[in-house]
Structure formats: structure tokens, C-alpha cells
Amino acid sequence: EYPRDIWSLGCMLFELATGDYLFDPRGTAEYPRDEDHLALTMELMGPMPHELLMKGKKTPLYFEPILNRTQPAQLLHIRQTKIWGVAGILDQKYRMRPEFAKGFAAFLEPMLQLDPEKRSTAQELLAHPWLHEDLRVVMEKIQADDAAKAHAAGLGVMPAGGDPGDEDDEEDEDDDDEDDEEEDDDEEEDEEDEDEVGAA
């Protein structure tokens, strides 16, 4: 079914971008591996929807009984879960540039919706702005920023829009000017020597 494939696609894209698994659950003596997996998904995307839990046959194995639907569902053993969000993980853990992390997260989140019925289809994802204008604009800004920083650091890289050869041309012109000045000095010294010889 496509919701499962879309979920897998989101996980793989995250892994390609970071080099890490999106979810790497571990079981302990206090809680099973599946419960840790559920906790990790909730840290990423927020509380599990009550409507989804009501449909789950194994919900009682991992969640407290739902007594108040206005309160977030609680896992049986893992109590404290901080909601990071996709952009927060990309920014804080992987130190991605905020403008890139925000756009990439906006592309991933529709694939990682906890409710399968709310996940984007492949056709919807192909039309996502991040794959088109947003990504191009962000990458151009990143490249321009990197070039400006490198140039300011004296690495000889001009900002976007500049001509990398301009600086080299200026250096060549300076070298030529210095050579011309040295030649003029040599000619003046030769003329002075000739005058001294003639006077002798």
C-alpha cells in the first residue's frame, strides 16, 4: 500500500541526507523495542492521534487506556518524550543550515504523518515546492554565502556574481607595474654611469 511506501521513502531520504537511521529503537529491561520505536516517532511528529489508536489492535500493549481524548496518549513505560520535529533534529543534531533544514523538513513531514491516511501521495510530493523553486533559491543563497565567507577569509573566492578572474588580473597588473618601475630605475642608473665615464 502506498502509505507504507511513502513512509519508507521519507525514512530513506532522511538517511541519505544525514547518514543515520531516522529511527533506531532499542529495547531494554524496562520497555520493549516496539515501544521505544513508538516513542521515537512521537518525538519526531508529536502525539499519536487518538483516532489512530482507537483502530489499533495492539494499542493496549503499548499505551495507557484513553480516558480523556483532550490529553495526549501516554505510553505504558516511556513517560518523558520531547517533541523535536524534523526541522529541529536537522538543525540541532545535524547542524544543517536553518533555511535548508526548514525546507527539507517541510518536504519530509507529509511522508511521515503518523496517520497513514494523511500522508502525501507520490504525485503530491512531485509537485512539492521544495523540489522546484524553494530548493533552487535556498541552494543559490547557500552558495553565495559560502563564496562571500571564503572571499572574506582571503581564500580568493569571489561572491556569487563576481568574476573569479578579476582578482588575478589585478595582481598581474600590479606585478607588471612593479617590473616597469624596476626597468626605469635600471635605465637611470646606466645613464648615470655613462655620464661619469664621459666626465672622466
PDB file of C-alpha atoms in Angstrom:
ATOM      1  CA  GLU A   1       0.000   0.000   0.000  1.00  0.00           C
ATOM      2  CA  TYR A   2       1.293   3.458  -0.883  1.00  0.00           C
ATOM      3  CA  PRO A   3       1.242   4.963   2.668  1.00  0.00           C
ATOM      4  CA  ARG A   4       3.814   2.384   3.772  1.00  0.00           C
ATOM      5  CA  ASP A   5       5.962   3.088   0.729  1.00  0.00           C
ATOM      6  CA  ILE A   6       5.746   6.827   1.322  1.00  0.00           C
ATOM      7  CA  TRP A   7       6.801   6.332   4.941  1.00  0.00           C
ATOM      8  CA  SER A   8       9.776   4.250   3.811  1.00  0.00           C
ATOM      9  CA  LEU A   9      10.713   6.897   1.253  1.00  0.00           C
ATOM     10  CA  GLY A  10      10.775   9.580   3.931  1.00  0.00           C
ATOM     11  CA  CYS A  11      12.990   7.447   6.139  1.00  0.00           C
ATOM     12  CA  MET A  12      15.409   6.721   3.290  1.00  0.00           C
ATOM     13  CA  LEU A  13      15.678  10.377   2.281  1.00  0.00           C
ATOM     14  CA  PHE A  14      16.497  11.301   5.863  1.00  0.00           C
ATOM     15  CA  GLU A  15      19.148   8.585   5.982  1.00  0.00           C
ATOM     16  CA  LEU A  16      20.701   9.730   2.705  1.00  0.00           C
ATOM     17  CA  ALA A  17      20.883  13.305   3.954  1.00  0.00           C
ATOM     18  CA  THR A  18      22.282  12.543   7.426  1.00  0.00           C
ATOM     19  CA  GLY A  19      23.962   9.136   7.232  1.00  0.00           C
ATOM     20  CA  ASP A  20      21.888   7.927  10.189  1.00  0.00           C
ATOM     21  CA  TYR A  21      18.726   5.910  10.594  1.00  0.00           C
ATOM     22  CA  LEU A  22      15.704   8.096  11.223  1.00  0.00           C
ATOM     23  CA  PHE A  23      14.593   5.595  13.868  1.00  0.00           C
ATOM     24  CA  ASP A  24      16.934   3.224  15.662  1.00  0.00           C
ATOM     25  CA  PRO A  25      14.853   1.762  18.508  1.00  0.00           C
ATOM     26  CA  ARG A  26      16.409  -0.202  21.338  1.00  0.00           C
ATOM     27  CA  GLY A  27      14.689  -2.469  23.807  1.00  0.00           C
ATOM     28  CA  THR A  28      15.627  -2.558  27.491  1.00  0.00           C
ATOM     29  CA  ALA A  29      14.587  -4.401  30.606  1.00  0.00           C
ATOM     30  CA  GLU A  30      12.106  -1.586  31.294  1.00  0.00           C
ATOM     31  CA  TYR A  31      10.374  -1.389  27.916  1.00  0.00           C
ATOM     32  CA  PRO A  32      10.249  -3.359  24.652  1.00  0.00           C
ATOM     33  CA  ARG A  33      11.842  -2.272  21.398  1.00  0.00           C
ATOM     34  CA  ASP A  34       8.473  -1.564  19.738  1.00  0.00           C
ATOM     35  CA  GLU A  35       7.535   0.865  22.494  1.00  0.00           C
ATOM     36  CA  ASP A  36      10.829   2.692  22.021  1.00  0.00           C
ATOM     37  CA  HIS A  37      10.067   2.842  18.306  1.00  0.00           C
ATOM     38  CA  LEU A  38       6.711   4.439  19.050  1.00  0.00           C
ATOM     39  CA  ALA A  39       8.374   6.922  21.400  1.00  0.00           C
ATOM     40  CA  LEU A  40      10.852   7.943  18.707  1.00  0.00           C
ATOM     41  CA  THR A  41       8.096   8.546  16.174  1.00  0.00           C
ATOM     42  CA  MET A  42       6.227  10.690  18.697  1.00  0.00           C
ATOM     43  CA  GLU A  43       9.366  12.699  19.461  1.00  0.00           C
ATOM     44  CA  LEU A  44       9.605  13.414  15.756  1.00  0.00           C
ATOM     45  CA  MET A  45       5.979  14.043  14.775  1.00  0.00           C
ATOM     46  CA  GLY A  46       4.109  14.719  18.003  1.00  0.00           C
ATOM     47  CA  PRO A  47       1.474  12.771  19.961  1.00  0.00           C
ATOM     48  CA  MET A  48      -0.143   9.721  18.440  1.00  0.00           C
ATOM     49  CA  PRO A  49      -3.642  10.607  17.140  1.00  0.00           C
ATOM     50  CA  HIS A  50      -6.404   9.178  19.293  1.00  0.00           C
ATOM     51  CA  GLU A  51      -8.367   8.151  16.215  1.00  0.00           C
ATOM     52  CA  LEU A  52      -5.448   6.021  15.081  1.00  0.00           C
ATOM     53  CA  LEU A  53      -5.017   4.402  18.478  1.00  0.00           C
ATOM     54  CA  MET A  54      -8.705   3.505  18.624  1.00  0.00           C
ATOM     55  CA  LYS A  55      -8.221   1.447  15.458  1.00  0.00           C
ATOM     56  CA  GLY A  56      -5.078  -0.355  16.625  1.00  0.00           C
ATOM     57  CA  LYS A  57      -5.435  -3.920  17.814  1.00  0.00           C
ATOM     58  CA  LYS A  58      -2.173  -3.734  19.804  1.00  0.00           C
ATOM     59  CA  THR A  59      -2.767  -0.307  21.320  1.00  0.00           C
ATOM     60  CA  PRO A  60      -3.305  -1.752  24.866  1.00  0.00           C
ATOM     61  CA  LEU A  61       0.150  -3.361  24.693  1.00  0.00           C
ATOM     62  CA  TYR A  62       1.929  -0.008  24.426  1.00  0.00           C
ATOM     63  CA  PHE A  63      -0.421   2.775  25.549  1.00  0.00           C
ATOM     64  CA  GLU A  64      -2.275   3.697  28.688  1.00  0.00           C
ATOM     65  CA  PRO A  65      -6.078   3.462  28.438  1.00  0.00           C
ATOM     66  CA  ILE A  66      -7.502   6.546  26.752  1.00  0.00           C
ATOM     67  CA  LEU A  67      -9.647   8.180  29.410  1.00  0.00           C
ATOM     68  CA  ASN A  68      -9.506  11.758  28.210  1.00  0.00           C
ATOM     69  CA  ARG A  69      -9.269  12.422  24.488  1.00  0.00           C
ATOM     70  CA  THR A  70      -8.229  16.015  25.109  1.00  0.00           C
ATOM     71  CA  GLN A  71      -4.928  14.811  26.616  1.00  0.00           C
ATOM     72  CA  PRO A  72      -2.056  13.276  24.599  1.00  0.00           C
ATOM     73  CA  ALA A  73      -1.904   9.495  24.651  1.00  0.00           C
ATOM     74  CA  GLN A  74       0.700   8.114  27.057  1.00  0.00           C
ATOM     75  CA  LEU A  75       2.952   5.131  26.523  1.00  0.00           C
ATOM     76  CA  LEU A  76       2.936   2.438  29.179  1.00  0.00           C
ATOM     77  CA  HIS A  77       6.575   2.678  30.232  1.00  0.00           C
ATOM     78  CA  ILE A  78       8.253   5.596  28.468  1.00  0.00           C
ATOM     79  CA  ARG A  79       6.884   8.727  30.088  1.00  0.00           C
ATOM     80  CA  GLN A  80       9.046  11.625  29.030  1.00  0.00           C
ATOM     81  CA  THR A  81       9.174  12.348  25.329  1.00  0.00           C
ATOM     82  CA  LYS A  82      10.393  15.667  23.963  1.00  0.00           C
ATOM     83  CA  ILE A  83       8.949  16.685  20.606  1.00  0.00           C
ATOM     84  CA  TRP A  84      11.816  17.771  18.363  1.00  0.00           C
ATOM     85  CA  GLY A  85      10.169  17.984  14.968  1.00  0.00           C
ATOM     86  CA  VAL A  86      12.004  17.144  11.752  1.00  0.00           C
ATOM     87  CA  ALA A  87      13.432  20.645  11.309  1.00  0.00           C
ATOM     88  CA  GLY A  88      14.635  20.692  14.915  1.00  0.00           C
ATOM     89  CA  ILE A  89      16.551  17.431  14.512  1.00  0.00           C
ATOM     90  CA  LEU A  90      18.137  18.516  11.223  1.00  0.00           C
ATOM     91  CA  ASP A  91      19.144  21.871  12.672  1.00  0.00           C
ATOM     92  CA  GLN A  92      20.200  20.994  16.216  1.00  0.00           C
ATOM     93  CA  LYS A  93      21.585  17.494  15.852  1.00  0.00           C
ATOM     94  CA  TYR A  94      22.996  17.583  12.321  1.00  0.00           C
ATOM     95  CA  ARG A  95      23.811  21.309  12.185  1.00  0.00           C
ATOM     96  CA  MET A  96      22.197  21.789   8.813  1.00  0.00           C
ATOM     97  CA  ARG A  97      21.670  25.364   7.701  1.00  0.00           C
ATOM     98  CA  PRO A  98      18.308  26.563   9.058  1.00  0.00           C
ATOM     99  CA  GLU A  99      16.996  27.602   5.639  1.00  0.00           C
ATOM    100  CA  PHE A 100      17.808  24.167   4.173  1.00  0.00           C
ATOM    101  CA  ALA A 101      16.577  22.245   7.236  1.00  0.00           C
ATOM    102  CA  LYS A 102      13.255  24.092   7.190  1.00  0.00           C
ATOM    103  CA  GLY A 103      12.572  23.355   3.520  1.00  0.00           C
ATOM    104  CA  PHE A 104      13.765  19.753   3.686  1.00  0.00           C
ATOM    105  CA  ALA A 105      11.633  19.155   6.771  1.00  0.00           C
ATOM    106  CA  ALA A 106       8.583  20.590   5.005  1.00  0.00           C
ATOM    107  CA  PHE A 107       9.183  18.033   2.256  1.00  0.00           C
ATOM    108  CA  LEU A 108       9.678  15.089   4.639  1.00  0.00           C
ATOM    109  CA  GLU A 109       6.850  15.739   7.077  1.00  0.00           C
ATOM    110  CA  PRO A 110       3.984  14.874   4.688  1.00  0.00           C
ATOM    111  CA  MET A 111       5.623  11.459   4.198  1.00  0.00           C
ATOM    112  CA  LEU A 112       5.977  10.858   7.927  1.00  0.00           C
ATOM    113  CA  GLN A 113       2.477  11.651   9.118  1.00  0.00           C
ATOM    114  CA  LEU A 114       1.573   9.196  11.872  1.00  0.00           C
ATOM    115  CA  ASP A 115      -1.878   8.676  10.393  1.00  0.00           C
ATOM    116  CA  PRO A 116      -1.359   6.791   7.106  1.00  0.00           C
ATOM    117  CA  GLU A 117      -4.477   8.355   5.609  1.00  0.00           C
ATOM    118  CA  LYS A 118      -2.920  11.813   5.921  1.00  0.00           C
ATOM    119  CA  ARG A 119       0.365  11.019   4.157  1.00  0.00           C
ATOM    120  CA  SER A 120       1.022  12.633   0.809  1.00  0.00           C
ATOM    121  CA  THR A 121       0.886  10.619  -2.384  1.00  0.00           C
ATOM    122  CA  ALA A 122       3.838  10.344  -4.736  1.00  0.00           C
ATOM    123  CA  GLN A 123       2.111  12.683  -7.175  1.00  0.00           C
ATOM    124  CA  GLU A 124       1.626  15.299  -4.461  1.00  0.00           C
ATOM    125  CA  LEU A 125       5.260  15.044  -3.435  1.00  0.00           C
ATOM    126  CA  LEU A 126       6.456  15.533  -7.009  1.00  0.00           C
ATOM    127  CA  ALA A 127       4.602  18.835  -7.041  1.00  0.00           C
ATOM    128  CA  HIS A 128       6.026  19.973  -3.693  1.00  0.00           C
ATOM    129  CA  PRO A 129       7.555  23.475  -3.895  1.00  0.00           C
ATOM    130  CA  TRP A 130      10.770  22.313  -2.208  1.00  0.00           C
ATOM    131  CA  LEU A 131      11.646  20.164  -5.225  1.00  0.00           C
ATOM    132  CA  HIS A 132      11.313  23.128  -7.537  1.00  0.00           C
ATOM    133  CA  GLU A 133      11.653  26.808  -6.717  1.00  0.00           C
ATOM    134  CA  ASP A 134      12.322  26.566  -2.984  1.00  0.00           C
ATOM    135  CA  LEU A 135      15.327  24.241  -3.289  1.00  0.00           C
ATOM    136  CA  ARG A 136      16.892  26.266  -6.106  1.00  0.00           C
ATOM    137  CA  VAL A 137      16.573  29.528  -4.189  1.00  0.00           C
ATOM    138  CA  VAL A 138      17.975  28.021  -0.988  1.00  0.00           C
ATOM    139  CA  MET A 139      20.957  26.425  -2.755  1.00  0.00           C
ATOM    140  CA  GLU A 140      21.790  29.672  -4.565  1.00  0.00           C
ATOM    141  CA  LYS A 141      21.714  31.538  -1.252  1.00  0.00           C
ATOM    142  CA  ILE A 142      23.922  28.937   0.423  1.00  0.00           C
ATOM    143  CA  GLN A 143      26.451  29.063  -2.423  1.00  0.00           C
ATOM    144  CA  ALA A 144      26.504  32.853  -2.365  1.00  0.00           C
ATOM    145  CA  ASP A 145      27.012  32.897   1.410  1.00  0.00           C
ATOM    146  CA  ASP A 146      29.827  30.340   1.202  1.00  0.00           C
ATOM    147  CA  ALA A 147      31.562  32.280  -1.552  1.00  0.00           C
ATOM    148  CA  ALA A 148      31.309  35.550   0.368  1.00  0.00           C
ATOM    149  CA  LYS A 149      32.711  33.960   3.534  1.00  0.00           C
ATOM    150  CA  ALA A 150      35.577  32.329   1.647  1.00  0.00           C
ATOM    151  CA  HIS A 151      36.434  35.602  -0.072  1.00  0.00           C
ATOM    152  CA  ALA A 152      36.353  37.480   3.216  1.00  0.00           C
ATOM    153  CA  ALA A 153      38.694  34.875   4.698  1.00  0.00           C
ATOM    154  CA  GLY A 154      41.205  35.573   1.935  1.00  0.00           C
ATOM    155  CA  LEU A 155      40.753  32.325   0.042  1.00  0.00           C
ATOM    156  CA  GLY A 156      40.339  34.126  -3.262  1.00  0.00           C
ATOM    157  CA  VAL A 157      36.772  33.003  -3.950  1.00  0.00           C
ATOM    158  CA  MET A 158      34.545  35.787  -5.199  1.00  0.00           C
ATOM    159  CA  PRO A 159      30.877  36.082  -4.071  1.00  0.00           C
ATOM    160  CA  ALA A 160      28.161  34.960  -6.455  1.00  0.00           C
ATOM    161  CA  GLY A 161      28.004  37.312  -9.438  1.00  0.00           C
ATOM    162  CA  GLY A 162      31.670  38.259  -9.231  1.00  0.00           C
ATOM    163  CA  ASP A 163      34.382  37.284 -11.697  1.00  0.00           C
ATOM    164  CA  PRO A 164      36.961  34.958 -10.110  1.00  0.00           C
ATOM    165  CA  GLY A 165      39.498  36.191 -12.635  1.00  0.00           C
ATOM    166  CA  ASP A 166      39.227  39.848 -11.659  1.00  0.00           C
ATOM    167  CA  GLU A 167      41.448  39.487  -8.621  1.00  0.00           C
ATOM    168  CA  ASP A 168      44.106  37.588 -10.591  1.00  0.00           C
ATOM    169  CA  ASP A 169      44.051  40.255 -13.302  1.00  0.00           C
ATOM    170  CA  GLU A 170      44.603  42.975 -10.706  1.00  0.00           C
ATOM    171  CA  GLU A 171      47.548  41.075  -9.247  1.00  0.00           C
ATOM    172  CA  ASP A 172      49.064  40.627 -12.711  1.00  0.00           C
ATOM    173  CA  GLU A 173      48.699  44.350 -13.401  1.00  0.00           C
ATOM    174  CA  ASP A 174      50.410  45.172 -10.096  1.00  0.00           C
ATOM    175  CA  ASP A 175      53.287  42.833 -10.972  1.00  0.00           C
ATOM    176  CA  ASP A 176      53.648  44.461 -14.415  1.00  0.00           C
ATOM    177  CA  ASP A 177      53.755  47.915 -12.832  1.00  0.00           C
ATOM    178  CA  GLU A 178      56.474  46.820 -10.443  1.00  0.00           C
ATOM    179  CA  ASP A 179      58.520  45.357 -13.333  1.00  0.00           C
ATOM    180  CA  ASP A 180      58.197  48.615 -15.289  1.00  0.00           C
ATOM    181  CA  GLU A 181      59.383  50.631 -12.289  1.00  0.00           C
ATOM    182  CA  GLU A 182      62.413  48.355 -11.851  1.00  0.00           C
ATOM    183  CA  GLU A 183      63.309  48.719 -15.554  1.00  0.00           C
ATOM    184  CA  ASP A 184      63.096  52.547 -15.309  1.00  0.00           C
ATOM    185  CA  ASP A 185      65.407  52.502 -12.269  1.00  0.00           C
ATOM    186  CA  ASP A 186      67.936  50.352 -14.144  1.00  0.00           C
ATOM    187  CA  GLU A 187      67.916  52.707 -17.148  1.00  0.00           C
ATOM    188  CA  GLU A 188      68.521  55.736 -14.902  1.00  0.00           C
ATOM    189  CA  GLU A 189      71.471  54.001 -13.227  1.00  0.00           C
ATOM    190  CA  ASP A 190      73.009  53.145 -16.650  1.00  0.00           C
ATOM    191  CA  GLU A 191      72.691  56.760 -17.799  1.00  0.00           C
ATOM    192  CA  GLU A 192      74.393  57.998 -14.619  1.00  0.00           C
ATOM    193  CA  ASP A 193      77.259  55.535 -15.168  1.00  0.00           C
ATOM    194  CA  GLU A 194      77.731  56.733 -18.745  1.00  0.00           C
ATOM    195  CA  ASP A 195      77.859  60.377 -17.613  1.00  0.00           C
ATOM    196  CA  GLU A 196      80.518  59.575 -15.017  1.00  0.00           C
ATOM    197  CA  VAL A 197      82.628  57.750 -17.596  1.00  0.00           C
ATOM    198  CA  GLY A 198      82.341  60.642 -20.068  1.00  0.00           C
ATOM    199  CA  ALA A 199      83.342  63.143 -17.412  1.00  0.00           C
ATOM    200  CA  ALA A 200      86.405  61.103 -16.567  1.00  0.00           C
TER     201      ALA A 200
END
